[in-house]
Amino acid sequence: MDAKLSHDLVGIEGVLTRTLDHALDVLDRIDERPAALAPTPVTPQPLPEHGLGFDSAFDDFQKRWAPGFSGSAGARYLGFVTGGATPASIAGDWLTSVYDQNPTAGIDSAAPDLERETIARLRELFGLSNAQQGVFVSGATMSNLVGLAIGREWLGENCPNRVDISEHGVGMLPPIRVLSGTPHSSIYKALSVLGIGRRAVQKIATLKEREAVDLDALETALERFEGEPVIVVANTGTVNTVDFDALPAIVELKSRYSFWLHVDAAFGAFAALSPDHASLTRGLDGADSICIDLHKWLNVPYDAAVQFSRRRDLQVRVFQNSSAYLGVPTDNPDFVHLTPENSRRLRALSTWFALAAYGRDGHAEIVRRNIALAHRLGRMIAEQPGLKLLAPTRLNVVCFTLAEQPDEARIGAYMLAVRDLGDVFITTTVYAGTWGLRVAFCNWRTGERDVDRIFQSLVRALG
């Protein structure tokens, strides 16, 4: 065994103790770390011929890289709809690496069954029926890709000459129409990967001053494309204004028109945990496939998302891996037959710990608090000269802009000015043709004092 590796094996307690001490110091001082900061150049170092050993490697990390890491785990990192990591989920993530399970197949470990239990608990959390079969993937983009891939297979099954797309390819279908009011950018990416193409998206008119799809316009499009392969992508929480499509009405359209209904509920699904907003998620169970991102509002470490579908048989047809040592799919298929990955880490463990430790009530409290904080900041911005809301604060995202000349250059400069103050990180967007900014509340640590500090920073950045 290599001498440095042998040394670290014998001294594993010291390795983990030093790592723990550093982790505790980072978390204890997370409030002091800039929410975000401009990356500073770091001179790349070549691969060492002879390893440094853990202690020297750790010294190098602390000196060259750690100072440039943002406070993204903290209370005021409010860009990209990013959660933090709760204590129990951090423990689960550490144990994921310690146990290093590959839950590909169920012949050597109980790990796949832990994932199945976690999926069942998530179904309960979101009020879904057992018809929705789930699997863990890396994030919302992969969840959307998997759902759309199953939808692509369904289109082949329902075309006049019944084509097995997984065997013969998407070229056997006529052009696919993807209808959506406000599709997330990851939908376009997934369609590109799947060979359907970004131009397959047909944007449907939205309601006035809303991001929710106009149901009459959607039905008109379904009538126009009747008999053609169609996927409808509905939104349960848009990124700019957290608007919700009327899912019950869209599900009802399935009784009259043939289409695959995929719902992008990346973070909006968590509205189900708020009594005042749970009605927004009604109809979610009627979807054919669902995307929910867990490293957003569930506050588990990257990367973790769940993908639900009613057609596990088609999912297996798309993703099955034919190999003697992996076996054939059964009625309870191994995960190797359900996602693009073969090897995969037990990313369900962090979620299992989070759900077990804090339950429905703990996560519902985070959701309710974040919503209340977003509304509070929205009211403060509405009353501040120099700033104005671009849309009502519906859930946990505040969408606003500069009161004067909100063009790309000024908005970009303002975002950087806010970032460089170090108190809060927000991201830019375009809403209804106007450049603006988004403040997305998802972090379990965020409280009222943080909102005061955030607002003060937004005002200071005005100059």
CSV table of C-alpha atoms in Angstrom, one decimal:
chain,number,residue,atom,x,y,z
A,1,MET,CA,0.0,0.0,0.0
A,2,ASP,CA,1.2,3.5,-0.8
A,3,ALA,CA,2.9,5.0,2.3
A,4,LYS,CA,0.7,8.1,2.4
A,5,LEU,CA,-2.5,6.1,2.0
A,6,SER,CA,-1.3,3.7,4.7
A,7,HIS,CA,-0.6,6.6,7.0
A,8,ASP,CA,-4.0,8.1,6.5
A,9,LEU,CA,-5.7,4.7,7.0
A,10,VAL,CA,-4.0,4.2,10.4
A,11,GLY,CA,-4.8,7.8,11.3
A,12,ILE,CA,-8.4,7.9,10.0
A,13,GLU,CA,-9.7,9.2,13.3
A,14,GLY,CA,-7.5,12.2,12.9
A,15,VAL,CA,-8.5,12.7,9.3
A,16,LEU,CA,-12.2,12.8,10.3
A,17,THR,CA,-11.6,14.8,13.4
A,18,ARG,CA,-9.8,17.5,11.5
A,19,THR,CA,-12.5,17.5,8.9
A,20,LEU,CA,-15.2,17.7,11.6
A,21,ASP,CA,-13.4,20.6,13.3
A,22,HIS,CA,-13.2,22.5,10.0
A,23,ALA,CA,-16.9,21.8,9.2
A,24,LEU,CA,-18.0,23.0,12.6
A,25,ASP,CA,-16.0,26.2,12.2
A,26,VAL,CA,-17.5,26.8,8.8
A,27,LEU,CA,-21.0,26.3,10.0
A,28,ASP,CA,-20.5,28.3,13.2
A,29,ARG,CA,-19.2,31.2,11.2
A,30,ILE,CA,-21.5,30.9,8.2
A,31,ASP,CA,-23.1,34.2,9.0
A,32,GLU,CA,-19.8,35.9,8.7
A,33,ARG,CA,-18.9,34.4,5.3
A,34,PRO,CA,-20.0,36.5,2.3
A,35,ALA,CA,-23.2,35.2,0.8
A,36,ALA,CA,-21.4,35.3,-2.5
A,37,LEU,CA,-18.2,36.9,-3.7
A,38,ALA,CA,-16.4,37.6,-7.0
A,39,PRO,CA,-14.1,34.6,-7.7
A,40,THR,CA,-10.5,35.4,-7.4
A,41,PRO,CA,-7.9,33.8,-9.7
A,42,VAL,CA,-6.2,30.8,-8.2
A,43,THR,CA,-3.0,29.4,-9.8
A,44,PRO,CA,-3.7,25.8,-10.8
A,45,GLN,CA,-1.1,23.3,-9.5
A,46,PRO,CA,0.0,20.2,-11.4
A,47,LEU,CA,-0.8,16.7,-10.2
A,48,PRO,CA,1.8,15.7,-7.6
A,49,GLU,CA,4.0,12.8,-8.5
A,50,HIS,CA,4.1,11.7,-4.9
A,51,GLY,CA,0.9,12.4,-2.9
A,52,LEU,CA,0.8,15.0,-0.2
A,53,GLY,CA,-1.1,13.0,2.4
A,54,PHE,CA,-4.3,14.2,3.9
A,55,ASP,CA,-2.9,16.9,6.2
A,56,SER,CA,-0.8,18.6,3.5
A,57,ALA,CA,-3.7,18.3,1.1
A,58,PHE,CA,-6.0,19.9,3.6
A,59,ASP,CA,-3.6,22.7,4.3
A,60,ASP,CA,-3.5,23.4,0.5
A,61,PHE,CA,-7.3,23.4,0.3
A,62,GLN,CA,-7.7,25.8,3.2
A,63,LYS,CA,-5.1,28.1,1.8
A,64,ARG,CA,-6.0,28.2,-1.9
A,65,TRP,CA,-9.6,27.2,-2.2
A,66,ALA,CA,-11.7,27.5,1.0
A,67,PRO,CA,-11.5,31.3,1.2
A,68,GLY,CA,-13.1,31.6,-2.2
A,69,PHE,CA,-16.2,29.5,-1.3
A,70,SER,CA,-19.5,31.4,-0.9
A,71,GLY,CA,-21.8,31.2,2.0
A,72,SER,CA,-24.3,29.3,-0.1
A,73,ALA,CA,-25.3,27.2,2.9
A,74,GLY,CA,-26.3,30.3,4.8
A,75,ALA,CA,-29.4,32.3,5.5
A,76,ARG,CA,-28.9,35.0,2.8
A,77,TYR,CA,-27.9,33.1,-0.3
A,78,LEU,CA,-31.1,33.7,-2.1
A,79,GLY,CA,-30.2,33.1,-5.7
A,80,PHE,CA,-31.2,30.2,-8.0
A,81,VAL,CA,-33.9,28.9,-5.6
A,82,THR,CA,-31.3,27.2,-3.4
A,83,GLY,CA,-31.9,25.6,0.0
A,84,GLY,CA,-29.2,24.9,2.6
A,85,ALA,CA,-28.5,21.6,4.4
A,86,THR,CA,-30.2,20.8,7.7
A,87,PRO,CA,-28.1,19.1,10.4
A,88,ALA,CA,-29.6,15.7,9.9
A,89,SER,CA,-29.2,15.9,6.1
A,90,ILE,CA,-25.5,16.7,6.5
A,91,ALA,CA,-25.1,13.7,8.7
A,92,GLY,CA,-26.8,11.6,6.1
A,93,ASP,CA,-24.6,13.0,3.4
A,94,TRP,CA,-21.5,12.2,5.4
A,95,LEU,CA,-22.7,8.6,6.0
A,96,THR,CA,-23.5,8.3,2.3
A,97,SER,CA,-19.7,8.6,1.7
A,98,VAL,CA,-18.8,6.5,4.6
A,99,TYR,CA,-21.0,3.5,3.6
A,100,ASP,CA,-20.3,4.2,-0.1
A,101,GLN,CA,-23.2,2.1,-1.3
A,102,ASN,CA,-24.1,1.7,-5.0
A,103,PRO,CA,-27.8,1.1,-4.9
A,104,THR,CA,-27.8,-0.1,-8.5
A,105,ALA,CA,-29.1,-3.6,-7.8
A,106,GLY,CA,-30.8,-5.3,-4.8
A,107,ILE,CA,-28.5,-8.4,-4.5
A,108,ASP,CA,-25.8,-7.1,-2.2
A,109,SER,CA,-27.3,-4.5,0.1
A,110,ALA,CA,-30.4,-3.1,1.8
A,111,ALA,CA,-29.6,0.4,0.3
A,112,PRO,CA,-32.2,0.1,-2.5
A,113,ASP,CA,-34.9,-0.6,0.0
A,114,LEU,CA,-34.0,2.5,2.0
A,115,GLU,CA,-34.4,4.5,-1.2
A,116,ARG,CA,-37.8,2.9,-1.7
A,117,GLU,CA,-38.9,3.8,1.8
A,118,THR,CA,-37.7,7.3,1.3
A,119,ILE,CA,-39.7,7.6,-2.0
A,120,ALA,CA,-42.8,6.3,-0.1
A,121,ARG,CA,-42.4,9.0,2.5
A,122,LEU,CA,-42.0,11.6,-0.1
A,123,ARG,CA,-45.3,10.5,-1.7
A,124,GLU,CA,-46.9,11.0,1.7
A,125,LEU,CA,-45.3,14.4,2.1
A,126,PHE,CA,-46.7,15.7,-1.3
A,127,GLY,CA,-50.0,13.9,-1.0
A,128,LEU,CA,-49.4,11.6,-4.0
A,129,SER,CA,-51.0,8.2,-4.5
A,130,ASN,CA,-49.2,4.9,-4.8
A,131,ALA,CA,-49.7,5.1,-8.6
A,132,GLN,CA,-46.8,7.5,-8.7
A,133,GLN,CA,-43.7,5.4,-8.6
A,134,GLY,CA,-40.5,7.4,-7.8
A,135,VAL,CA,-36.8,7.3,-8.2
A,136,PHE,CA,-33.9,9.5,-7.1
A,137,VAL,CA,-31.9,11.5,-9.7
A,138,SER,CA,-29.3,14.3,-9.4
A,139,GLY,CA,-31.5,17.4,-9.8
A,140,ALA,CA,-34.5,19.0,-11.5
A,141,THR,CA,-32.9,18.9,-15.0
A,142,MET,CA,-32.4,15.2,-14.8
A,143,SER,CA,-35.8,14.7,-13.3
A,144,ASN,CA,-37.4,16.6,-16.2
A,145,LEU,CA,-35.3,14.6,-18.7
A,146,VAL,CA,-36.4,11.3,-17.3
A,147,GLY,CA,-40.1,12.3,-17.2
A,148,LEU,CA,-39.9,13.6,-20.8
A,149,ALA,CA,-38.1,10.4,-21.9
A,150,ILE,CA,-41.0,8.3,-20.5
A,151,GLY,CA,-43.4,10.7,-22.3
A,152,ARG,CA,-41.5,10.2,-25.5
A,153,GLU,CA,-41.9,6.4,-25.2
A,154,TRP,CA,-45.6,6.9,-24.5
A,155,LEU,CA,-46.0,8.9,-27.7
A,156,GLY,CA,-44.6,5.9,-29.6
A,157,GLU,CA,-47.0,3.6,-27.9
A,158,ASN,CA,-49.9,5.8,-28.9
A,159,CYS,CA,-49.0,6.6,-32.4
A,160,PRO,CA,-51.1,4.9,-35.2
A,161,ASN,CA,-48.4,2.4,-36.1
A,162,ARG,CA,-47.2,1.8,-32.4
A,163,VAL,CA,-43.5,2.4,-32.4
A,164,ASP,CA,-41.0,1.2,-29.7
A,165,ILE,CA,-39.0,4.4,-29.5
A,166,SER,CA,-36.4,2.9,-27.1
A,167,GLU,CA,-35.6,0.3,-29.8
A,168,HIS,CA,-36.1,2.2,-33.1
A,169,GLY,CA,-35.4,5.8,-32.1
A,170,VAL,CA,-37.3,9.1,-32.1
A,171,GLY,CA,-36.9,9.4,-35.8
A,172,MET,CA,-39.8,6.9,-36.2
A,173,LEU,CA,-42.2,9.6,-34.9
A,174,PRO,CA,-43.5,12.7,-36.7
A,175,PRO,CA,-42.4,16.0,-35.1
A,176,ILE,CA,-43.3,16.1,-31.4
A,177,ARG,CA,-45.2,19.1,-30.0
A,178,VAL,CA,-44.3,20.2,-26.5
A,179,LEU,CA,-47.0,22.7,-25.2
A,180,SER,CA,-46.2,24.9,-22.2
A,181,GLY,CA,-47.0,28.4,-20.9
A,182,THR,CA,-43.8,29.2,-19.1
A,183,PRO,CA,-41.3,26.3,-19.6
A,184,HIS,CA,-38.2,26.3,-17.5
A,185,SER,CA,-34.9,26.4,-19.3
A,186,SER,CA,-34.1,22.8,-18.3
A,187,ILE,CA,-37.1,21.6,-20.4
A,188,TYR,CA,-35.3,22.9,-23.5
A,189,LYS,CA,-32.1,21.2,-22.4
A,190,ALA,CA,-33.8,17.9,-21.8
A,191,LEU,CA,-35.5,18.1,-25.2
A,192,SER,CA,-32.2,18.7,-26.9
A,193,VAL,CA,-30.6,15.6,-25.1
A,194,LEU,CA,-33.6,13.4,-26.0
A,195,GLY,CA,-33.4,14.2,-29.7
A,196,ILE,CA,-36.8,15.9,-29.7
A,197,GLY,CA,-35.2,19.4,-30.1
A,198,ARG,CA,-35.6,22.7,-28.4
A,199,ARG,CA,-37.8,24.0,-31.3
A,200,ALA,CA,-40.4,21.4,-30.4
A,201,VAL,CA,-41.6,23.8,-27.7
A,202,GLN,CA,-44.8,25.6,-28.6
A,203,LYS,CA,-45.3,28.4,-26.1
A,204,ILE,CA,-48.9,28.8,-25.2
A,205,ALA,CA,-50.4,32.2,-24.1
A,206,THR,CA,-50.5,32.9,-20.4
A,207,LEU,CA,-53.1,34.7,-18.4
A,208,LYS,CA,-52.9,38.4,-18.3
A,209,GLU,CA,-50.1,39.6,-16.0
A,210,ARG,CA,-49.5,35.9,-15.1
A,211,GLU,CA,-47.1,33.1,-15.9
A,212,ALA,CA,-49.9,30.5,-15.7
A,213,VAL,CA,-51.1,29.0,-18.9
A,214,ASP,CA,-54.3,30.2,-20.5
A,215,LEU,CA,-56.5,27.1,-20.5
A,216,ASP,CA,-58.5,28.2,-23.5
A,217,ALA,CA,-55.4,28.8,-25.5
A,218,LEU,CA,-54.0,25.4,-24.4
A,219,GLU,CA,-57.2,23.6,-25.5
A,220,THR,CA,-57.2,25.4,-28.8
A,221,ALA,CA,-53.6,24.1,-29.4
A,222,LEU,CA,-54.6,20.6,-28.4
A,223,GLU,CA,-57.5,20.8,-30.9
A,224,ARG,CA,-55.1,22.0,-33.6
A,225,PHE,CA,-52.6,19.2,-33.0
A,226,GLU,CA,-55.1,16.5,-32.3
A,227,GLY,CA,-53.7,13.2,-33.7
A,228,GLU,CA,-50.1,14.4,-33.5
A,229,PRO,CA,-47.7,13.4,-30.7
A,230,VAL,CA,-48.1,16.0,-27.9
A,231,ILE,CA,-46.5,16.5,-24.5
A,232,VAL,CA,-47.9,19.2,-22.2
A,233,VAL,CA,-45.5,20.6,-19.6
A,234,ALA,CA,-47.3,22.2,-16.8
A,235,ASN,CA,-45.8,24.3,-14.0
A,236,THR,CA,-46.3,24.0,-10.3
A,237,GLY,CA,-44.3,27.1,-9.4
A,238,THR,CA,-42.6,29.2,-12.0
A,239,VAL,CA,-39.1,30.5,-11.3
A,240,ASN,CA,-39.9,34.2,-11.6
A,241,THR,CA,-43.2,34.6,-9.7
A,242,VAL,CA,-44.0,31.1,-8.4
A,243,ASP,CA,-47.2,31.0,-10.5
A,244,PHE,CA,-49.2,27.7,-10.8
A,245,ASP,CA,-51.0,26.3,-13.8
A,246,ALA,CA,-54.5,25.1,-13.1
A,247,LEU,CA,-53.6,21.4,-12.8
A,248,PRO,CA,-57.1,20.0,-12.1
A,249,ALA,CA,-58.4,21.6,-15.3
A,250,ILE,CA,-55.3,20.4,-17.3
A,251,VAL,CA,-55.8,16.9,-16.0
A,252,GLU,CA,-59.5,17.1,-17.0
A,253,LEU,CA,-58.4,17.9,-20.6
A,254,LYS,CA,-56.8,14.5,-20.7
A,255,SER,CA,-60.3,13.0,-20.8
A,256,ARG,CA,-60.8,14.7,-24.2
A,257,TYR,CA,-57.4,14.9,-25.7
A,258,SER,CA,-54.5,12.6,-26.0
A,259,PHE,CA,-51.2,13.9,-24.5
A,260,TRP,CA,-48.6,13.1,-21.9
A,261,LEU,CA,-48.8,15.5,-18.9
A,262,HIS,CA,-45.4,16.3,-17.3
A,263,VAL,CA,-45.5,18.6,-14.4
A,264,ASP,CA,-42.4,20.6,-13.4
A,265,ALA,CA,-42.9,21.0,-9.7
A,266,ALA,CA,-39.3,21.5,-8.8
A,267,PHE,CA,-40.0,23.6,-5.7
A,268,GLY,CA,-43.6,24.5,-6.1
A,269,ALA,CA,-44.7,21.0,-4.9
A,270,PHE,CA,-43.7,22.1,-1.4
A,271,ALA,CA,-46.7,24.4,-1.3
A,272,ALA,CA,-48.6,21.3,-0.3
A,273,LEU,CA,-47.0,21.7,3.2
A,274,SER,CA,-48.6,25.2,3.7
A,275,PRO,CA,-52.3,25.1,4.6
A,276,ASP,CA,-52.8,28.5,3.0
A,277,HIS,CA,-51.3,27.3,-0.3
A,278,ALA,CA,-51.9,23.6,-0.5
A,279,SER,CA,-54.8,24.0,-3.0
A,280,LEU,CA,-52.3,25.2,-5.6
A,281,THR,CA,-51.0,21.6,-5.8
A,282,ARG,CA,-54.4,20.0,-6.3
A,283,GLY,CA,-54.3,17.8,-9.4
A,284,LEU,CA,-50.6,17.0,-9.1
A,285,ASP,CA,-51.3,13.3,-8.7
A,286,GLY,CA,-53.1,13.3,-12.0
A,287,ALA,CA,-49.8,14.0,-13.9
A,288,ASP,CA,-48.1,11.3,-15.9
A,289,SER,CA,-44.7,12.4,-14.7
A,290,ILE,CA,-43.5,14.8,-12.0
A,291,CYS,CA,-40.2,16.6,-11.3
A,292,ILE,CA,-39.5,17.7,-7.7
A,293,ASP,CA,-36.1,19.0,-6.6
A,294,LEU,CA,-35.1,18.2,-3.1
A,295,HIS,CA,-32.0,20.3,-2.7
A,296,LYS,CA,-34.2,23.2,-3.0
A,297,TRP,CA,-37.0,23.4,-0.3
A,298,LEU,CA,-36.3,20.1,1.5
A,299,ASN,CA,-32.8,21.6,2.3
A,300,VAL,CA,-30.8,18.5,1.7
A,301,PRO,CA,-27.3,18.7,0.2
A,302,TYR,CA,-26.6,18.7,-3.5
A,303,ASP,CA,-27.4,16.6,-5.5
A,304,ALA,CA,-30.9,15.2,-4.8
A,305,ALA,CA,-34.2,15.2,-6.7
A,306,VAL,CA,-37.0,12.8,-7.2
A,307,GLN,CA,-38.8,11.8,-10.4
A,308,PHE,CA,-42.3,10.3,-10.2
A,309,SER,CA,-44.2,8.6,-13.0
A,310,ARG,CA,-47.4,6.5,-13.4
A,311,ARG,CA,-45.8,4.4,-16.2
A,312,ARG,CA,-43.0,2.5,-14.6
A,313,ASP,CA,-43.3,-0.1,-17.4
A,314,LEU,CA,-42.3,2.5,-20.0
A,315,GLN,CA,-39.6,3.8,-17.7
A,316,VAL,CA,-38.0,0.4,-17.6
A,317,ARG,CA,-38.4,0.1,-21.4
A,318,VAL,CA,-36.4,3.3,-21.8
A,319,PHE,CA,-33.7,2.9,-19.2
A,320,GLN,CA,-33.3,-0.9,-18.8
A,321,ASN,CA,-29.7,-2.1,-18.9
A,322,SER,CA,-29.2,-5.5,-20.6
A,323,SER,CA,-26.4,-7.3,-18.9
A,324,ALA,CA,-26.1,-10.8,-17.5
A,325,TYR,CA,-24.6,-9.6,-14.2
A,326,LEU,CA,-27.4,-7.0,-13.7
A,327,GLY,CA,-30.3,-9.3,-14.3
A,328,VAL,CA,-33.6,-8.5,-16.0
A,329,PRO,CA,-36.2,-6.1,-14.7
A,330,THR,CA,-38.8,-7.6,-12.3
A,331,ASP,CA,-42.1,-6.3,-11.0
A,332,ASN,CA,-40.0,-4.3,-8.5
A,333,PRO,CA,-37.1,-3.3,-10.9
A,334,ASP,CA,-33.7,-2.4,-9.7
A,335,PHE,CA,-32.8,1.3,-10.0
A,336,VAL,CA,-30.3,0.5,-12.8
A,337,HIS,CA,-33.3,0.0,-15.0
A,338,LEU,CA,-35.0,3.3,-14.1
A,339,THR,CA,-32.5,6.2,-14.6
A,340,PRO,CA,-29.8,7.2,-17.1
A,341,GLU,CA,-27.2,6.2,-14.5
A,342,ASN,CA,-25.8,2.7,-13.8
A,343,SER,CA,-23.5,3.5,-10.9
A,344,ARG,CA,-25.2,6.0,-8.5
A,345,ARG,CA,-24.5,7.1,-4.9
A,346,LEU,CA,-27.1,6.6,-2.2
A,347,ARG,CA,-28.3,10.1,-2.5
A,348,ALA,CA,-31.6,9.1,-0.8
A,349,LEU,CA,-29.8,8.8,2.6
A,350,SER,CA,-29.7,12.5,3.2
A,351,THR,CA,-33.4,12.8,2.4
A,352,TRP,CA,-34.2,9.8,4.6
A,353,PHE,CA,-32.4,11.4,7.6
A,354,ALA,CA,-34.1,14.8,6.9
A,355,LEU,CA,-37.6,13.2,6.8
A,356,ALA,CA,-37.0,11.0,9.8
A,357,ALA,CA,-35.5,13.8,11.9
A,358,TYR,CA,-37.9,16.6,11.2
A,359,GLY,CA,-41.0,14.9,9.7
A,360,ARG,CA,-43.8,16.7,8.0
A,361,ASP,CA,-44.2,19.4,10.7
A,362,GLY,CA,-40.5,20.4,10.6
A,363,HIS,CA,-40.4,20.9,6.9
A,364,ALA,CA,-43.8,22.6,6.8
A,365,GLU,CA,-42.5,25.1,9.3
A,366,ILE,CA,-39.6,26.0,7.0
A,367,VAL,CA,-42.0,26.4,4.0
A,368,ARG,CA,-44.4,28.6,6.0
A,369,ARG,CA,-41.6,30.8,7.4
A,370,ASN,CA,-40.0,31.3,4.0
A,371,ILE,CA,-43.3,32.3,2.5
A,372,ALA,CA,-43.9,34.8,5.3
A,373,LEU,CA,-40.4,36.2,4.9
A,374,ALA,CA,-40.8,36.6,1.2
A,375,HIS,CA,-44.0,38.5,1.6
A,376,ARG,CA,-42.4,40.8,4.2
A,377,LEU,CA,-39.5,41.7,1.9
A,378,GLY,CA,-42.0,42.2,-0.9
A,379,ARG,CA,-43.9,44.8,1.1
A,380,MET,CA,-40.6,46.6,2.0
A,381,ILE,CA,-39.5,46.7,-1.6
A,382,ALA,CA,-42.9,48.0,-2.7
A,383,GLU,CA,-42.5,51.0,-0.4
A,384,GLN,CA,-38.8,51.8,-1.3
A,385,PRO,CA,-38.1,54.6,-3.8
A,386,GLY,CA,-35.7,53.3,-6.5
A,387,LEU,CA,-37.2,49.8,-6.4
A,388,LYS,CA,-40.5,48.4,-7.6
A,389,LEU,CA,-42.1,45.0,-7.7
A,390,LEU,CA,-42.5,43.3,-11.1
A,391,ALA,CA,-45.2,40.9,-9.9
A,392,PRO,CA,-47.1,40.1,-6.7
A,393,THR,CA,-45.3,38.0,-4.2
A,394,ARG,CA,-47.3,34.7,-4.5
A,395,LEU,CA,-45.2,32.3,-2.5
A,396,ASN,CA,-41.4,32.4,-1.7
A,397,VAL,CA,-39.9,34.4,-4.6
A,398,VAL,CA,-39.8,38.3,-4.7
A,399,CYS,CA,-39.5,39.5,-8.3
A,400,PHE,CA,-38.5,43.2,-8.5
A,401,THR,CA,-36.6,45.7,-10.6
A,402,LEU,CA,-35.1,49.2,-10.5
A,403,ALA,CA,-37.6,51.9,-10.7
A,404,GLU,CA,-35.7,53.7,-13.4
A,405,GLN,CA,-34.0,52.4,-16.6
A,406,PRO,CA,-34.1,48.7,-15.7
A,407,ASP,CA,-32.0,47.6,-18.7
A,408,GLU,CA,-29.6,44.6,-18.8
A,409,ALA,CA,-26.5,46.7,-18.0
A,410,ARG,CA,-28.0,48.5,-15.0
A,411,ILE,CA,-29.6,45.4,-13.6
A,412,GLY,CA,-26.4,43.4,-14.0
A,413,ALA,CA,-24.3,46.1,-12.3
A,414,TYR,CA,-26.8,46.4,-9.5
A,415,MET,CA,-26.8,42.6,-8.9
A,416,LEU,CA,-22.9,42.7,-8.7
A,417,ALA,CA,-23.1,45.7,-6.3
A,418,VAL,CA,-25.4,43.7,-4.0
A,419,ARG,CA,-23.2,40.7,-4.2
A,420,ASP,CA,-20.0,42.7,-3.4
A,421,LEU,CA,-21.6,44.0,-0.2
A,422,GLY,CA,-21.5,40.4,1.0
A,423,ASP,CA,-24.8,40.4,2.8
A,424,VAL,CA,-27.1,38.7,0.2
A,425,PHE,CA,-26.9,37.0,-3.1
A,426,ILE,CA,-29.7,37.4,-5.6
A,427,THR,CA,-29.9,36.6,-9.3
A,428,THR,CA,-31.1,38.5,-12.4
A,429,THR,CA,-34.0,37.6,-14.6
A,430,VAL,CA,-36.3,38.9,-17.3
A,431,TYR,CA,-40.0,39.1,-16.6
A,432,ALA,CA,-42.6,40.3,-19.1
A,433,GLY,CA,-39.8,41.8,-21.2
A,434,THR,CA,-38.3,43.7,-18.3
A,435,TRP,CA,-34.9,43.0,-16.7
A,436,GLY,CA,-35.3,42.4,-13.0
A,437,LEU,CA,-34.1,40.4,-10.0
A,438,ARG,CA,-35.3,37.4,-8.0
A,439,VAL,CA,-35.0,36.8,-4.3
A,440,ALA,CA,-35.8,33.2,-3.6
A,441,PHE,CA,-36.4,32.1,0.0
A,442,CYS,CA,-35.7,28.4,0.5
A,443,ASN,CA,-33.1,28.2,3.3
A,444,TRP,CA,-34.0,26.7,6.6
A,445,ARG,CA,-31.8,29.2,8.5
A,446,THR,CA,-33.4,32.4,7.2
A,447,GLY,CA,-35.3,34.6,9.7
A,448,GLU,CA,-36.7,38.1,10.1
A,449,ARG,CA,-33.4,39.7,11.1
A,450,ASP,CA,-32.0,38.3,7.8
A,451,VAL,CA,-34.8,40.0,5.9
A,452,ASP,CA,-33.9,43.4,7.6
A,453,ARG,CA,-30.2,42.9,6.6
A,454,ILE,CA,-31.2,41.9,3.1
A,455,PHE,CA,-33.3,44.9,2.6
A,456,GLN,CA,-30.7,47.3,4.0
A,457,SER,CA,-28.2,45.8,1.5
A,458,LEU,CA,-30.6,46.2,-1.4
A,459,VAL,CA,-31.0,49.9,-0.5
A,460,ARG,CA,-27.3,50.5,0.0
A,461,ALA,CA,-26.5,49.1,-3.4
A,462,LEU,CA,-28.7,51.7,-5.0
A,463,GLY,CA,-25.9,54.2,-4.2
